[in-house]
mmCIF file of C-alpha atoms in Angstrom:
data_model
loop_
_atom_site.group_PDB
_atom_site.id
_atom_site.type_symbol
_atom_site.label_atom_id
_atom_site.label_comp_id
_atom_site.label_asym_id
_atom_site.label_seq_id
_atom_site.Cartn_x
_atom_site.Cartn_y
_atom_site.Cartn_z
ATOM 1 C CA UNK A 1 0.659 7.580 -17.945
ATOM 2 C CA UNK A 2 1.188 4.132 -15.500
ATOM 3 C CA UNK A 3 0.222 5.114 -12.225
ATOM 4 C CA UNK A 4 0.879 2.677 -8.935
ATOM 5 C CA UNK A 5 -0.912 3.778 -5.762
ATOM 6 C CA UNK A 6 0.265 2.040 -2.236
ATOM 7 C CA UNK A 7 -2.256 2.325 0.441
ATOM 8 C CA UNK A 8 -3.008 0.586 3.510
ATOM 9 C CA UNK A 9 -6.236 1.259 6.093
ATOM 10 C CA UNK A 10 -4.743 4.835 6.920
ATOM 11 C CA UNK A 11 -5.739 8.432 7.217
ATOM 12 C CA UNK A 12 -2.815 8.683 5.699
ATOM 13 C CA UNK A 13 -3.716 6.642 2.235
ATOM 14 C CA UNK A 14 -7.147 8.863 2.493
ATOM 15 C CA UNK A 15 -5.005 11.727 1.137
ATOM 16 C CA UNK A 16 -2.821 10.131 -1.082
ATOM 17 C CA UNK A 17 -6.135 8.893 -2.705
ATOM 18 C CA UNK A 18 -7.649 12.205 -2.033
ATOM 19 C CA UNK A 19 -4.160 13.669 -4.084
ATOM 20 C CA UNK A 20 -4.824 11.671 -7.003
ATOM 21 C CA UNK A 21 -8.293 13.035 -7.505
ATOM 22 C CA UNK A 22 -7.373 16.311 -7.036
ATOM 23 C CA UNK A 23 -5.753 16.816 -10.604
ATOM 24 C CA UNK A 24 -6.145 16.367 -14.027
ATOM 25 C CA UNK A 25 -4.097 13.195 -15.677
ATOM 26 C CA UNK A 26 -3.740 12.700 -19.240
ATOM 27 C CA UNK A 27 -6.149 11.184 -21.206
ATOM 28 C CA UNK A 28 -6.263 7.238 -21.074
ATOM 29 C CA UNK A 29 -3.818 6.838 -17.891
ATOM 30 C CA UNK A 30 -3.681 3.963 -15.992
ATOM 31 C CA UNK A 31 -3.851 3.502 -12.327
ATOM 32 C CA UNK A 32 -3.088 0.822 -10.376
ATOM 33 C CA UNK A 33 -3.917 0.381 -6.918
ATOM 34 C CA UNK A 34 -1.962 -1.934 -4.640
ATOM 35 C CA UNK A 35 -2.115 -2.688 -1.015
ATOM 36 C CA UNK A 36 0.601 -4.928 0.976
ATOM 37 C CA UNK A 37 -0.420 -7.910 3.035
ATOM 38 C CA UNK A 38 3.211 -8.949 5.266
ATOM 39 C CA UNK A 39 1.991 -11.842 7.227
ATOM 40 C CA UNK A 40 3.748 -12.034 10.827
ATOM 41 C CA UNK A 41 7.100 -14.181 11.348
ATOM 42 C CA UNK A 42 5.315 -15.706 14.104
ATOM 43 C CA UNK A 43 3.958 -18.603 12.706
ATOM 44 C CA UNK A 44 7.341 -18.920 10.324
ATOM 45 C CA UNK A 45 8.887 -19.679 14.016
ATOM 46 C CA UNK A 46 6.457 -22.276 15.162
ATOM 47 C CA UNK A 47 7.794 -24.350 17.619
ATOM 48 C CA UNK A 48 5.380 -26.698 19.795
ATOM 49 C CA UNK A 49 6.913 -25.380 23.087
ATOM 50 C CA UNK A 50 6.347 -21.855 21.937
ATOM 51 C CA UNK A 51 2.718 -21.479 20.314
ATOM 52 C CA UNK A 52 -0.510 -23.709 20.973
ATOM 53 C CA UNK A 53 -2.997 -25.237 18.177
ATOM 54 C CA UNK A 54 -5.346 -22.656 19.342
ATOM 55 C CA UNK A 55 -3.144 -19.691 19.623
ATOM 56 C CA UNK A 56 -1.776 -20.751 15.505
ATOM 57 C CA UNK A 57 -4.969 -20.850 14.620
ATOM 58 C CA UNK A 58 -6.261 -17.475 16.533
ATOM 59 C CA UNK A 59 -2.983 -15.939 14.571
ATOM 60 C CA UNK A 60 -4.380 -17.496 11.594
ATOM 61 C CA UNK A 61 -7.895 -15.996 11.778
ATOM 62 C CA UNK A 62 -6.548 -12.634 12.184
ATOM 63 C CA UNK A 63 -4.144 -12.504 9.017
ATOM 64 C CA UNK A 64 -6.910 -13.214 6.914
ATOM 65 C CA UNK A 65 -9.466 -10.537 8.286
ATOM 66 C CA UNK A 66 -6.250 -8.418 7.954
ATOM 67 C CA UNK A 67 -6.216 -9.787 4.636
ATOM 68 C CA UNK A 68 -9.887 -9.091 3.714
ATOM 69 C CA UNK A 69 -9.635 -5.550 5.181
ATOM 70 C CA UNK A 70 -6.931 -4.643 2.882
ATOM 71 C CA UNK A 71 -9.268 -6.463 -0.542
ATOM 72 C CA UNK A 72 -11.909 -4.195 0.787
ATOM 73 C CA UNK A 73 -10.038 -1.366 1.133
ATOM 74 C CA UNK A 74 -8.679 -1.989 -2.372
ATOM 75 C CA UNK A 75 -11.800 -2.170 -3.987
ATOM 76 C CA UNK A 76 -13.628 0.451 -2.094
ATOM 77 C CA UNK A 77 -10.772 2.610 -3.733
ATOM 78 C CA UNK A 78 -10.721 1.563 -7.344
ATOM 79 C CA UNK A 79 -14.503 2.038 -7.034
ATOM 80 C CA UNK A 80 -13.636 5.651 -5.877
ATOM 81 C CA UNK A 81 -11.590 6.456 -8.775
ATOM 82 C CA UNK A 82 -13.361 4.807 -11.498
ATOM 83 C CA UNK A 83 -16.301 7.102 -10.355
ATOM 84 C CA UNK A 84 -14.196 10.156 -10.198
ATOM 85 C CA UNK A 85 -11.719 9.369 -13.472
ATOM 86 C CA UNK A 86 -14.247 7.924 -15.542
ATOM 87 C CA UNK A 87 -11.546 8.188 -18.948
ATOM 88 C CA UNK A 88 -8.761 6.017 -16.691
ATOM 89 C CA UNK A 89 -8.475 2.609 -16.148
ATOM 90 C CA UNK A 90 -8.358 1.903 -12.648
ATOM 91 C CA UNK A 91 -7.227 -2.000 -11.451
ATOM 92 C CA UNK A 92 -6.315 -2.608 -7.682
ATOM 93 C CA UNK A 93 -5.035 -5.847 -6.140
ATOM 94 C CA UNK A 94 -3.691 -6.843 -2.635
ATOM 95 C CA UNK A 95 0.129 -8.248 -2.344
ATOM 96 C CA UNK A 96 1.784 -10.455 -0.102
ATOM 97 C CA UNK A 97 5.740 -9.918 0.852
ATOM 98 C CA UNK A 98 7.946 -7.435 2.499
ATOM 99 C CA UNK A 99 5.917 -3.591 1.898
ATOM 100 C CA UNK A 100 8.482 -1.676 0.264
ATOM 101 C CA UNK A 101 10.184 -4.823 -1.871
ATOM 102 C CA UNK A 102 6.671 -5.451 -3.348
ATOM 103 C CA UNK A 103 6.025 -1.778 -4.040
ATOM 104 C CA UNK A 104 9.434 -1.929 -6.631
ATOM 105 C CA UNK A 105 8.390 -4.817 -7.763
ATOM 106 C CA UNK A 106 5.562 -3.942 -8.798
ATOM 107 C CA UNK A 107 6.315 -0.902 -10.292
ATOM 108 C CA UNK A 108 9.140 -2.571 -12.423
ATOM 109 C CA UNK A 109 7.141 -5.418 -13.633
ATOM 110 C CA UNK A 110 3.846 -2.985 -14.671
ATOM 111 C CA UNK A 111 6.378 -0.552 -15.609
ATOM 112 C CA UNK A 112 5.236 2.427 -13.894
ATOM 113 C CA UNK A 113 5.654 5.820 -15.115
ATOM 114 C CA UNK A 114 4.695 7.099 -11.581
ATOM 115 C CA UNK A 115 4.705 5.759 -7.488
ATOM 116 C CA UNK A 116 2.644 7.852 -5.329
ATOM 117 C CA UNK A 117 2.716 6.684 -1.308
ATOM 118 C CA UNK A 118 1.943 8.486 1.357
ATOM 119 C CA UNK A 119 3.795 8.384 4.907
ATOM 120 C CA UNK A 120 2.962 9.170 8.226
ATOM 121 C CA UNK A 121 6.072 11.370 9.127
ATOM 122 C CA UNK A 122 7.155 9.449 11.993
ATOM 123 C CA UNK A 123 10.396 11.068 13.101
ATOM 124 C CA UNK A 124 12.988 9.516 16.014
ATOM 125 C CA UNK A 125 12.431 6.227 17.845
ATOM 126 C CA UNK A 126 9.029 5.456 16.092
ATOM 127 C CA UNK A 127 11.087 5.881 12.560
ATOM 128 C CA UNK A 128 13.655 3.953 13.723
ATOM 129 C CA UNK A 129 11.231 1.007 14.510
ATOM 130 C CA UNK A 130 8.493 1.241 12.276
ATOM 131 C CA UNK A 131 10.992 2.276 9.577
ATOM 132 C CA UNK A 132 9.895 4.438 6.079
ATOM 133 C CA UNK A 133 8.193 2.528 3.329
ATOM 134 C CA UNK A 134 8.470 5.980 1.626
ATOM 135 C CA UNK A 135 11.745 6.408 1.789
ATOM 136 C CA UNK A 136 13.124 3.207 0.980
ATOM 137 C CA UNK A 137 10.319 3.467 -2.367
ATOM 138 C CA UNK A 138 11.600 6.514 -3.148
ATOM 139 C CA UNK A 139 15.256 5.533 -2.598
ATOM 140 C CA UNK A 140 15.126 2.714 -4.525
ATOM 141 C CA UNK A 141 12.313 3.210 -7.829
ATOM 142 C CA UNK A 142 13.091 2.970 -11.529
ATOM 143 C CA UNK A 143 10.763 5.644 -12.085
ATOM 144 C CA UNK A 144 8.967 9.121 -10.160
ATOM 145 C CA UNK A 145 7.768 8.687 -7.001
ATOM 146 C CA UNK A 146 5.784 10.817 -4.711
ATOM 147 C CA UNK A 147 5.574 11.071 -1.464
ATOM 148 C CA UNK A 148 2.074 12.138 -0.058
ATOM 149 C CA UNK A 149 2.870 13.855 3.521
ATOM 150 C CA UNK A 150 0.460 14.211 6.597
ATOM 151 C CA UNK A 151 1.197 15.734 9.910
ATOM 152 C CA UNK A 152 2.295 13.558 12.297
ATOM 153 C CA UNK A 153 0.734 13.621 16.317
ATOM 154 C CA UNK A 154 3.897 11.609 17.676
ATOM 155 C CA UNK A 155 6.942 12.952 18.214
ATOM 156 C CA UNK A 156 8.205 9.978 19.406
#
């Protein structure tokens, strides 16, 4: 069995992680951990009147620690489950694009059997801003995908 994981730096990817080693897989399963990186349109609109050298670079600086969070993250994770599923192979990279468009992609061109996400159950205003990886994975995947839930303290 191909198994993608999505996380990010969330209580919520704590259970979907927490999920996966909470069952038995069949023997010789794969997993694949992935984590999105979607830099900021703001340096995409640079404009000298708009942004100064220092305030690019300051933007700068803090996608890559963003970046280096997630390729911790990601490994501290595939180190998790290569303790805990010693018969799987476990591989993990970070990816850069659009969250949910990178999720499908990836699945397709790994050809998993299985997505598991997790979301954070915003509801209302906050969905309607922050919008549902989870949904638009499950919506749109060539293959299973499960959807991880966690209460939610906003009921924005």
């Amino acid at each position: 069995m191909r198994v993608l994981i999505a996380i990010e730096e969330s209580d919520c990817s704590k259970r979907v992680l927490e999920s996966v080693l909470d069952r038995c897989w069949p023997n010789r399963s794969l997993f694949r951990i992935i984590s999105v990186f979607e830099p900021s349109q703001v340096l995409t609109a640079y404009s000298p009147g708009l942004y100064t050298p220092d305030a690019c670079d300051a933007i700068a600086k803090a996608e890559h620690e963003e970046f280096l969070g997630k390729q911790t993250y990601v490994n501290d994770a595939v180190e998790l489950l290569k303790h805990h599923l010693v018969a799987a192979e476990v591989t993990g990279d970070v990816l850069t694009g659009i969250v949910s468009e990178k999720i499908l992609e990836e699945s397709r061109e790994w050809r998993a059997d299985l997505i598991i996400c997790g979301t954070h159950s915003r509801r209302g205003l906050a969905k309607m801003f922050c919008g549902s990886v989870a949904e638009a994975v499950a919506n749109n995947a060539e293959c299973s995908v499960e959807i991880v839930k966690t209460k939610s303290s906003n009921a924005a």
